[in-house]
């Protein structure tokens, strides 16, 4: 679900290399890089829907539409113009977030996506925060008690993350707590009709959130725990830790103020770098729990062959990913201690 | 690393591998899955896709009869009555006849003796919901012959149920025959009202039932051919794992699913490792623009959300497992490329590579002959570690309904289970097996991969 550890380490190393220049040109580089990725995604998005077999016009224009609506759409997408002109029109539409109309609802796709975005952010955000809090603390604890049961637990949790299909685990949770012991709702973001009163509504929404969030936390926290534990063990082996201990500082102080400090930058980076994977995973989680979010919108659009909606949702998700990647790069530049010293020292 | 020859090295390697508990457990689990995949046609007799309506929709596994509540539930009877299944009276001989179809049989009937084929089976439970017979027959006889064919069932108490009877004048070409207990005309033919269930009446008793195929003719002898008669009594209990919503056999879907998962996992990992190794060696050894380009490309791949892309592409490219394999490989070469590249960078500075270069070896020659063999061990570990990812990704795509509908995969089983109400009815026999199979297969590769990585990766060796 989340990108491989080695790849992320390589990325961190790369960023360190870039950082050696200075912060201003570092940011500039990251902006250019983000724009390149954006451009690649837009171009790929443009071509896969036109190069693939089948009539591109049919993919974009609903055959059931009235002639005048169809004409307006032809105009909007410029489908009668040459390919190159179409491409620039497409570029303009996407950059101004004009994603067109959905076949199935005939509403602007952007409106539909924005309606769903808060739900996705809520689900993924809460799950991510809990995952990290639990994962990082368990990881640190495991690193401080080498060879203990906690360490075995962390290793097995990491294995669980890698080997158990997340959707299967979620299905089982749903089966257990939705059907066999029906204490949680089995579908949706809120009850229909919603309960009366703001307080009751909030509780109802939380009630719907618990199961999906819990499943995501269980699936992913092992990843964070294992990562933190490995980074901590490596940090604890460094000379300055030995020095600090020799100075007579307590184990707790060394753990908190020396070792943990040193692994904080990579952990913060990895949080942001894992966002593409987490956003990817949203499709599955939202489908299983019938969550009214962006990921399920994409899958529904694909299954209903609503191509403009699928294209729009994909672009939207890619945009989210690029933004989060960019923020990750900037945050990394900010938390890396060498930047504050003035940078340029390298290793 | 000292060169000690291939075989001693391999021996030492396998000893080291076996000495690690994770490696042993991983190998053991993988061996079981490999056996199941290879022996699939022996382990199960049903086809996972084509054999439908074997049992009642969502039948439970046959072995739940051990619980008292289920003791009297009917179990599926599914037989193909061919050449060797029938008991015959000695007046004529059954012959093999491949002309009419696979495993077909034929026999001669003459006016002197009405001939009778007989098959007996035990049925010891409550009556089933439905049953049916399916076959094809062919009659070759002179034109003025009148041949009569009949199929009947005999209850344990001797009552005869004439299910089908046909009089044929002269010859008849291959003809399909389907007898279904729900057919209205069958009810009238048996003297029942339209509100009676044929299966309830026929299978009232427990004991030995007989299926009889009768043929008679006048005039010259006639040749009658049949393909094996498929007898299908749809039970409420079925096979090892029960049945899905279409009465398909879940056990056979699980067994054949092993093949697909292994195949997809291994092929996808092989392709991506191949791409990754090629790119890694090229960018590490050639460096410069090539390096910059591929590493940037890898960066871009890392920041593209793979699942949405896979969903879009698999919808556009059509539902085929090979598309899934290609898509998965395109998204997982980056980690291998990185590992290989960094290893290549250190190898490049080693004396044997420099010696090769000094003696005039070309770039491509050096890369293939000197660099490649030295990165293979590393690549091997990452190959095995890529397999579980590919297996999970394929399962996820199939689960979302984007897999190949004509291929039995574990993900598709779970997709069907979710779409057709296994969850509302609590059909654990449909949900648990595929999920556990995916988990254990992935786990076996993770175990093996971790062990290989421990042994082969130089980084780990230095540390210990």
PDB file of N, CA, C and O in Angstrom, chain B residues 376-432:
ATOM      1  N   UNK B 376      23.499 -10.019  -9.754  1.00  0.00           N
ATOM      2  CA  UNK B 376      22.435 -11.039  -9.765  1.00  0.00           C
ATOM      3  C   UNK B 376      21.984 -11.457  -8.353  1.00  0.00           C
ATOM      4  O   UNK B 376      20.782 -11.512  -8.089  1.00  0.00           O
ATOM      5  N   UNK B 377      22.908 -11.734  -7.416  1.00  0.00           N
ATOM      6  CA  UNK B 377      22.440 -12.141  -6.084  1.00  0.00           C
ATOM      7  C   UNK B 377      21.506 -11.113  -5.452  1.00  0.00           C
ATOM      8  O   UNK B 377      20.458 -11.468  -4.895  1.00  0.00           O
ATOM      9  N   UNK B 378      21.851  -9.845  -5.569  1.00  0.00           N
ATOM     10  CA  UNK B 378      21.025  -8.774  -5.026  1.00  0.00           C
ATOM     11  C   UNK B 378      19.656  -8.755  -5.686  1.00  0.00           C
ATOM     12  O   UNK B 378      18.619  -8.641  -5.046  1.00  0.00           O
ATOM     13  N   UNK B 379      19.693  -8.879  -7.015  1.00  0.00           N
ATOM     14  CA  UNK B 379      18.477  -8.841  -7.803  1.00  0.00           C
ATOM     15  C   UNK B 379      17.553  -9.980  -7.411  1.00  0.00           C
ATOM     16  O   UNK B 379      16.341  -9.833  -7.360  1.00  0.00           O
ATOM     17  N   UNK B 380      18.169 -11.107  -7.090  1.00  0.00           N
ATOM     18  CA  UNK B 380      17.411 -12.302  -6.747  1.00  0.00           C
ATOM     19  C   UNK B 380      16.549 -12.052  -5.515  1.00  0.00           C
ATOM     20  O   UNK B 380      15.363 -12.370  -5.497  1.00  0.00           O
ATOM     21  N   UNK B 381      17.152 -11.445  -4.499  1.00  0.00           N
ATOM     22  CA  UNK B 381      16.387 -11.155  -3.287  1.00  0.00           C
ATOM     23  C   UNK B 381      15.270 -10.175  -3.588  1.00  0.00           C
ATOM     24  O   UNK B 381      14.139 -10.349  -3.115  1.00  0.00           O
ATOM     25  N   UNK B 382      15.558  -9.156  -4.389  1.00  0.00           N
ATOM     26  CA  UNK B 382      14.511  -8.163  -4.616  1.00  0.00           C
ATOM     27  C   UNK B 382      13.420  -8.735  -5.521  1.00  0.00           C
ATOM     28  O   UNK B 382      12.268  -8.331  -5.428  1.00  0.00           O
ATOM     29  N   UNK B 383      13.804  -9.705  -6.358  1.00  0.00           N
ATOM     30  CA  UNK B 383      12.793 -10.398  -7.169  1.00  0.00           C
ATOM     31  C   UNK B 383      11.760 -11.075  -6.270  1.00  0.00           C
ATOM     32  O   UNK B 383      10.551 -10.893  -6.429  1.00  0.00           O
ATOM     33  N   UNK B 384      12.270 -11.835  -5.313  1.00  0.00           N
ATOM     34  CA  UNK B 384      11.357 -12.569  -4.431  1.00  0.00           C
ATOM     35  C   UNK B 384      10.522 -11.607  -3.589  1.00  0.00           C
ATOM     36  O   UNK B 384       9.341 -11.844  -3.357  1.00  0.00           O
ATOM     37  N   UNK B 385      11.139 -10.487  -3.191  1.00  0.00           N
ATOM     38  CA  UNK B 385      10.389  -9.538  -2.362  1.00  0.00           C
ATOM     39  C   UNK B 385       9.356  -8.759  -3.165  1.00  0.00           C
ATOM     40  O   UNK B 385       8.430  -8.177  -2.596  1.00  0.00           O
ATOM     41  N   UNK B 386       9.504  -8.728  -4.495  1.00  0.00           N
ATOM     42  CA  UNK B 386       8.513  -8.028  -5.325  1.00  0.00           C
ATOM     43  C   UNK B 386       7.266  -8.884  -5.552  1.00  0.00           C
ATOM     44  O   UNK B 386       6.195  -8.362  -5.844  1.00  0.00           O
ATOM     45  N   UNK B 387       7.433 -10.211  -5.447  1.00  0.00           N
ATOM     46  CA  UNK B 387       6.314 -11.109  -5.765  1.00  0.00           C
ATOM     47  C   UNK B 387       5.083 -10.861  -4.890  1.00  0.00           C
ATOM     48  O   UNK B 387       3.982 -10.701  -5.412  1.00  0.00           O
ATOM     49  N   UNK B 388       5.245 -10.796  -3.538  1.00  0.00           N
ATOM     50  CA  UNK B 388       4.031 -10.591  -2.739  1.00  0.00           C
ATOM     51  C   UNK B 388       3.314  -9.297  -3.098  1.00  0.00           C
ATOM     52  O   UNK B 388       2.079  -9.256  -3.121  1.00  0.00           O
ATOM     53  N   UNK B 389       4.080  -8.238  -3.400  1.00  0.00           N
ATOM     54  CA  UNK B 389       3.453  -6.977  -3.787  1.00  0.00           C
ATOM     55  C   UNK B 389       2.591  -7.153  -5.021  1.00  0.00           C
ATOM     56  O   UNK B 389       1.457  -6.678  -5.087  1.00  0.00           O
ATOM     57  N   UNK B 390       3.145  -7.885  -6.011  1.00  0.00           N
ATOM     58  CA  UNK B 390       2.401  -8.107  -7.255  1.00  0.00           C
ATOM     59  C   UNK B 390       1.156  -8.947  -6.989  1.00  0.00           C
ATOM     60  O   UNK B 390       0.080  -8.670  -7.536  1.00  0.00           O
ATOM     61  N   UNK B 391       1.297  -9.953  -6.137  1.00  0.00           N
ATOM     62  CA  UNK B 391       0.140 -10.810  -5.822  1.00  0.00           C
ATOM     63  C   UNK B 391      -0.968  -9.990  -5.159  1.00  0.00           C
ATOM     64  O   UNK B 391      -2.141 -10.080  -5.530  1.00  0.00           O
ATOM     65  N   UNK B 392      -0.577  -9.157  -4.193  1.00  0.00           N
ATOM     66  CA  UNK B 392      -1.575  -8.344  -3.492  1.00  0.00           C
ATOM     67  C   UNK B 392      -2.229  -7.344  -4.442  1.00  0.00           C
ATOM     68  O   UNK B 392      -3.444  -7.122  -4.399  1.00  0.00           O
ATOM     69  N   UNK B 393      -1.420  -6.762  -5.321  1.00  0.00           N
ATOM     70  CA  UNK B 393      -1.955  -5.762  -6.242  1.00  0.00           C
ATOM     71  C   UNK B 393      -2.968  -6.395  -7.196  1.00  0.00           C
ATOM     72  O   UNK B 393      -4.048  -5.847  -7.443  1.00  0.00           O
ATOM     73  N   UNK B 394      -2.610  -7.569  -7.705  1.00  0.00           N
ATOM     74  CA  UNK B 394      -3.529  -8.265  -8.618  1.00  0.00           C
ATOM     75  C   UNK B 394      -4.821  -8.618  -7.888  1.00  0.00           C
ATOM     76  O   UNK B 394      -5.914  -8.417  -8.414  1.00  0.00           O
ATOM     77  N   UNK B 395      -4.680  -9.115  -6.655  1.00  0.00           N
ATOM     78  CA  UNK B 395      -5.865  -9.491  -5.877  1.00  0.00           C
ATOM     79  C   UNK B 395      -6.748  -8.271  -5.648  1.00  0.00           C
ATOM     80  O   UNK B 395      -7.970  -8.346  -5.760  1.00  0.00           O
ATOM     81  N   UNK B 396      -6.093  -7.131  -5.355  1.00  0.00           N
ATOM     82  CA  UNK B 396      -6.872  -5.915  -5.102  1.00  0.00           C
ATOM     83  C   UNK B 396      -7.627  -5.485  -6.355  1.00  0.00           C
ATOM     84  O   UNK B 396      -8.809  -5.153  -6.305  1.00  0.00           O
ATOM     85  N   UNK B 397      -6.935  -5.510  -7.498  1.00  0.00           N
ATOM     86  CA  UNK B 397      -7.599  -5.115  -8.742  1.00  0.00           C
ATOM     87  C   UNK B 397      -8.770  -6.036  -9.050  1.00  0.00           C
ATOM     88  O   UNK B 397      -9.859  -5.572  -9.407  1.00  0.00           O
ATOM     89  N   UNK B 398      -8.557  -7.340  -8.917  1.00  0.00           N
ATOM     90  CA  UNK B 398      -9.654  -8.278  -9.183  1.00  0.00           C
ATOM     91  C   UNK B 398     -10.784  -8.050  -8.198  1.00  0.00           C
ATOM     92  O   UNK B 398     -11.953  -8.131  -8.552  1.00  0.00           O
ATOM     93  N   UNK B 399     -10.417  -7.789  -6.955  1.00  0.00           N
ATOM     94  CA  UNK B 399     -11.440  -7.562  -5.937  1.00  0.00           C
ATOM     95  C   UNK B 399     -12.302  -6.350  -6.286  1.00  0.00           C
ATOM     96  O   UNK B 399     -13.507  -6.344  -6.060  1.00  0.00           O
ATOM     97  N   UNK B 400     -11.670  -5.332  -6.879  1.00  0.00           N
ATOM     98  CA  UNK B 400     -12.424  -4.136  -7.245  1.00  0.00           C
ATOM     99  C   UNK B 400     -13.257  -4.357  -8.496  1.00  0.00           C
ATOM    100  O   UNK B 400     -13.964  -3.462  -8.946  1.00  0.00           O
ATOM    101  N   UNK B 401     -13.159  -5.556  -9.089  1.00  0.00           N
ATOM    102  CA  UNK B 401     -13.963  -5.848 -10.266  1.00  0.00           C
ATOM    103  C   UNK B 401     -13.278  -5.471 -11.559  1.00  0.00           C
ATOM    104  O   UNK B 401     -13.913  -5.328 -12.593  1.00  0.00           O
ATOM    105  N   UNK B 402     -11.941  -5.289 -11.518  1.00  0.00           N
ATOM    106  CA  UNK B 402     -11.221  -4.894 -12.723  1.00  0.00           C
ATOM    107  C   UNK B 402     -10.393  -6.038 -13.278  1.00  0.00           C
ATOM    108  O   UNK B 402      -9.604  -5.858 -14.188  1.00  0.00           O
ATOM    109  N   UNK B 403     -10.550  -7.230 -12.713  1.00  0.00           N
ATOM    110  CA  UNK B 403      -9.780  -8.376 -13.172  1.00  0.00           C
ATOM    111  C   UNK B 403     -10.425  -9.021 -14.387  1.00  0.00           C
ATOM    112  O   UNK B 403     -11.454  -8.573 -14.882  1.00  0.00           O
ATOM    113  N   UNK B 404      -9.800 -10.082 -14.843  1.00  0.00           N
ATOM    114  CA  UNK B 404     -10.286 -10.826 -15.993  1.00  0.00           C
ATOM    115  C   UNK B 404     -11.445 -11.722 -15.549  1.00  0.00           C
ATOM    116  O   UNK B 404     -11.263 -12.592 -14.709  1.00  0.00           O
ATOM    117  N   UNK B 405     -12.652 -11.507 -16.094  1.00  0.00           N
ATOM    118  CA  UNK B 405     -13.786 -12.293 -15.603  1.00  0.00           C
ATOM    119  C   UNK B 405     -13.730 -13.762 -16.006  1.00  0.00           C
ATOM    120  O   UNK B 405     -14.473 -14.580 -15.466  1.00  0.00           O
ATOM    121  N   UNK B 406     -12.856 -14.108 -16.955  1.00  0.00           N
ATOM    122  CA  UNK B 406     -12.804 -15.508 -17.383  1.00  0.00           C
ATOM    123  C   UNK B 406     -11.691 -16.275 -16.681  1.00  0.00           C
ATOM    124  O   UNK B 406     -11.419 -17.417 -17.017  1.00  0.00           O
ATOM    125  N   UNK B 407     -11.010 -15.634 -15.730  1.00  0.00           N
ATOM    126  CA  UNK B 407      -9.912 -16.300 -15.048  1.00  0.00           C
ATOM    127  C   UNK B 407     -10.260 -16.455 -13.574  1.00  0.00           C
ATOM    128  O   UNK B 407     -10.689 -15.498 -12.946  1.00  0.00           O
ATOM    129  N   UNK B 408     -10.105 -17.665 -13.037  1.00  0.00           N
ATOM    130  CA  UNK B 408     -10.421 -17.838 -11.623  1.00  0.00           C
ATOM    131  C   UNK B 408      -9.291 -17.312 -10.752  1.00  0.00           C
ATOM    132  O   UNK B 408      -8.218 -17.891 -10.706  1.00  0.00           O
ATOM    133  N   UNK B 409      -9.497 -16.196 -10.091  1.00  0.00           N
ATOM    134  CA  UNK B 409      -8.464 -15.699  -9.183  1.00  0.00           C
ATOM    135  C   UNK B 409      -9.077 -15.523  -7.798  1.00  0.00           C
ATOM    136  O   UNK B 409     -10.287 -15.434  -7.658  1.00  0.00           O
ATOM    137  N   UNK B 410      -8.203 -15.449  -6.822  1.00  0.00           N
ATOM    138  CA  UNK B 410      -8.672 -15.278  -5.447  1.00  0.00           C
ATOM    139  C   UNK B 410      -9.363 -13.932  -5.271  1.00  0.00           C
ATOM    140  O   UNK B 410     -10.361 -13.828  -4.562  1.00  0.00           O
ATOM    141  N   UNK B 411      -8.807 -12.922  -5.918  1.00  0.00           N
ATOM    142  CA  UNK B 411      -9.424 -11.600  -5.824  1.00  0.00           C
ATOM    143  C   UNK B 411     -10.839 -11.614  -6.379  1.00  0.00           C
ATOM    144  O   UNK B 411     -11.748 -10.995  -5.836  1.00  0.00           O
ATOM    145  N   UNK B 412     -11.031 -12.359  -7.484  1.00  0.00           N
ATOM    146  CA  UNK B 412     -12.350 -12.434  -8.091  1.00  0.00           C
ATOM    147  C   UNK B 412     -13.337 -13.167  -7.179  1.00  0.00           C
ATOM    148  O   UNK B 412     -14.510 -12.815  -7.097  1.00  0.00           O
ATOM    149  N   UNK B 413     -12.849 -14.212  -6.486  1.00  0.00           N
ATOM    150  CA  UNK B 413     -13.716 -14.914  -5.531  1.00  0.00           C
ATOM    151  C   UNK B 413     -14.235 -13.932  -4.483  1.00  0.00           C
ATOM    152  O   UNK B 413     -15.416 -13.928  -4.142  1.00  0.00           O
ATOM    153  N   UNK B 414     -13.319 -13.099  -3.971  1.00  0.00           N
ATOM    154  CA  UNK B 414     -13.730 -12.148  -2.939  1.00  0.00           C
ATOM    155  C   UNK B 414     -14.650 -11.084  -3.525  1.00  0.00           C
ATOM    156  O   UNK B 414     -15.582 -10.624  -2.864  1.00  0.00           O
ATOM    157  N   UNK B 415     -14.393 -10.719  -4.787  1.00  0.00           N
ATOM    158  CA  UNK B 415     -15.265  -9.749  -5.455  1.00  0.00           C
ATOM    159  C   UNK B 415     -16.678 -10.308  -5.550  1.00  0.00           C
ATOM    160  O   UNK B 415     -17.651  -9.632  -5.215  1.00  0.00           O
ATOM    161  N   UNK B 416     -16.779 -11.560  -6.014  1.00  0.00           N
ATOM    162  CA  UNK B 416     -18.092 -12.193  -6.117  1.00  0.00           C
ATOM    163  C   UNK B 416     -18.743 -12.322  -4.745  1.00  0.00           C
ATOM    164  O   UNK B 416     -19.935 -12.081  -4.596  1.00  0.00           O
ATOM    165  N   UNK B 417     -17.935 -12.724  -3.770  1.00  0.00           N
ATOM    166  CA  UNK B 417     -18.476 -12.905  -2.423  1.00  0.00           C
ATOM    167  C   UNK B 417     -19.097 -11.604  -1.939  1.00  0.00           C
ATOM    168  O   UNK B 417     -20.183 -11.593  -1.358  1.00  0.00           O
ATOM    169  N   UNK B 418     -18.417 -10.498  -2.214  1.00  0.00           N
ATOM    170  CA  UNK B 418     -18.931  -9.213  -1.766  1.00  0.00           C
ATOM    171  C   UNK B 418     -20.143  -8.776  -2.584  1.00  0.00           C
ATOM    172  O   UNK B 418     -21.116  -8.263  -2.041  1.00  0.00           O
ATOM    173  N   UNK B 419     -20.077  -9.026  -3.900  1.00  0.00           N
ATOM    174  CA  UNK B 419     -21.163  -8.555  -4.762  1.00  0.00           C
ATOM    175  C   UNK B 419     -22.433  -9.371  -4.600  1.00  0.00           C
ATOM    176  O   UNK B 419     -23.524  -8.871  -4.830  1.00  0.00           O
ATOM    177  N   UNK B 420     -22.300 -10.661  -4.268  1.00  0.00           N
ATOM    178  CA  UNK B 420     -23.478 -11.521  -4.301  1.00  0.00           C
ATOM    179  C   UNK B 420     -23.876 -12.024  -2.916  1.00  0.00           C
ATOM    180  O   UNK B 420     -24.345 -13.142  -2.757  1.00  0.00           O
ATOM    181  N   UNK B 421     -23.627 -11.195  -1.914  1.00  0.00           N
ATOM    182  CA  UNK B 421     -24.269 -11.415  -0.639  1.00  0.00           C
ATOM    183  C   UNK B 421     -23.664 -12.455   0.287  1.00  0.00           C
ATOM    184  O   UNK B 421     -24.358 -12.972   1.151  1.00  0.00           O
ATOM    185  N   UNK B 422     -22.375 -12.789   0.118  1.00  0.00           N
ATOM    186  CA  UNK B 422     -21.770 -13.718   1.058  1.00  0.00           C
ATOM    187  C   UNK B 422     -21.685 -13.087   2.443  1.00  0.00           C
ATOM    188  O   UNK B 422     -21.674 -13.776   3.454  1.00  0.00           O
ATOM    189  N   UNK B 423     -21.618 -11.758   2.474  1.00  0.00           N
ATOM    190  CA  UNK B 423     -21.452 -11.095   3.756  1.00  0.00           C
ATOM    191  C   UNK B 423     -22.766 -11.015   4.512  1.00  0.00           C
ATOM    192  O   UNK B 423     -22.815 -11.222   5.714  1.00  0.00           O
ATOM    193  N   UNK B 424     -23.861 -10.749   3.788  1.00  0.00           N
ATOM    194  CA  UNK B 424     -25.141 -10.667   4.478  1.00  0.00           C
ATOM    195  C   UNK B 424     -25.572 -12.035   4.979  1.00  0.00           C
ATOM    196  O   UNK B 424     -26.281 -12.140   5.963  1.00  0.00           O
ATOM    197  N   UNK B 425     -25.120 -13.110   4.297  1.00  0.00           N
ATOM    198  CA  UNK B 425     -25.525 -14.432   4.757  1.00  0.00           C
ATOM    199  C   UNK B 425     -24.437 -15.070   5.619  1.00  0.00           C
ATOM    200  O   UNK B 425     -24.578 -16.203   6.044  1.00  0.00           O
ATOM    201  N   UNK B 426     -23.341 -14.341   5.839  1.00  0.00           N
ATOM    202  CA  UNK B 426     -22.272 -14.870   6.690  1.00  0.00           C
ATOM    203  C   UNK B 426     -21.621 -16.124   6.127  1.00  0.00           C
ATOM    204  O   UNK B 426     -21.306 -17.051   6.866  1.00  0.00           O
ATOM    205  N   UNK B 427     -21.417 -16.177   4.807  1.00  0.00           N
ATOM    206  CA  UNK B 427     -20.801 -17.360   4.197  1.00  0.00           C
ATOM    207  C   UNK B 427     -19.285 -17.331   4.392  1.00  0.00           C
ATOM    208  O   UNK B 427     -18.542 -16.988   3.486  1.00  0.00           O
ATOM    209  N   UNK B 428     -18.863 -17.735   5.576  1.00  0.00           N
ATOM    210  CA  UNK B 428     -17.433 -17.720   5.886  1.00  0.00           C
ATOM    211  C   UNK B 428     -16.662 -18.626   4.943  1.00  0.00           C
ATOM    212  O   UNK B 428     -15.506 -18.395   4.625  1.00  0.00           O
ATOM    213  N   UNK B 429     -17.330 -19.709   4.463  1.00  0.00           N
ATOM    214  CA  UNK B 429     -16.638 -20.661   3.590  1.00  0.00           C
ATOM    215  C   UNK B 429     -16.302 -20.045   2.241  1.00  0.00           C
ATOM    216  O   UNK B 429     -15.500 -20.566   1.490  1.00  0.00           O
ATOM    217  N   UNK B 430     -16.944 -18.918   1.917  1.00  0.00           N
ATOM    218  CA  UNK B 430     -16.666 -18.238   0.659  1.00  0.00           C
ATOM    219  C   UNK B 430     -15.635 -17.127   0.857  1.00  0.00           C
ATOM    220  O   UNK B 430     -14.846 -16.822  -0.023  1.00  0.00           O
ATOM    221  N   UNK B 431     -15.647 -16.514   2.048  1.00  0.00           N
ATOM    222  CA  UNK B 431     -14.829 -15.321   2.267  1.00  0.00           C
ATOM    223  C   UNK B 431     -13.435 -15.666   2.787  1.00  0.00           C
ATOM    224  O   UNK B 431     -12.438 -15.142   2.297  1.00  0.00           O
ATOM    225  N   UNK B 432     -13.379 -16.548   3.786  1.00  0.00           N
ATOM    226  CA  UNK B 432     -12.093 -16.790   4.443  1.00  0.00           C
ATOM    227  C   UNK B 432     -11.041 -17.475   3.554  1.00  0.00           C
ATOM    228  O   UNK B 432      -9.904 -17.007   3.506  1.00  0.00           O
TER     229      UNK B 432
END
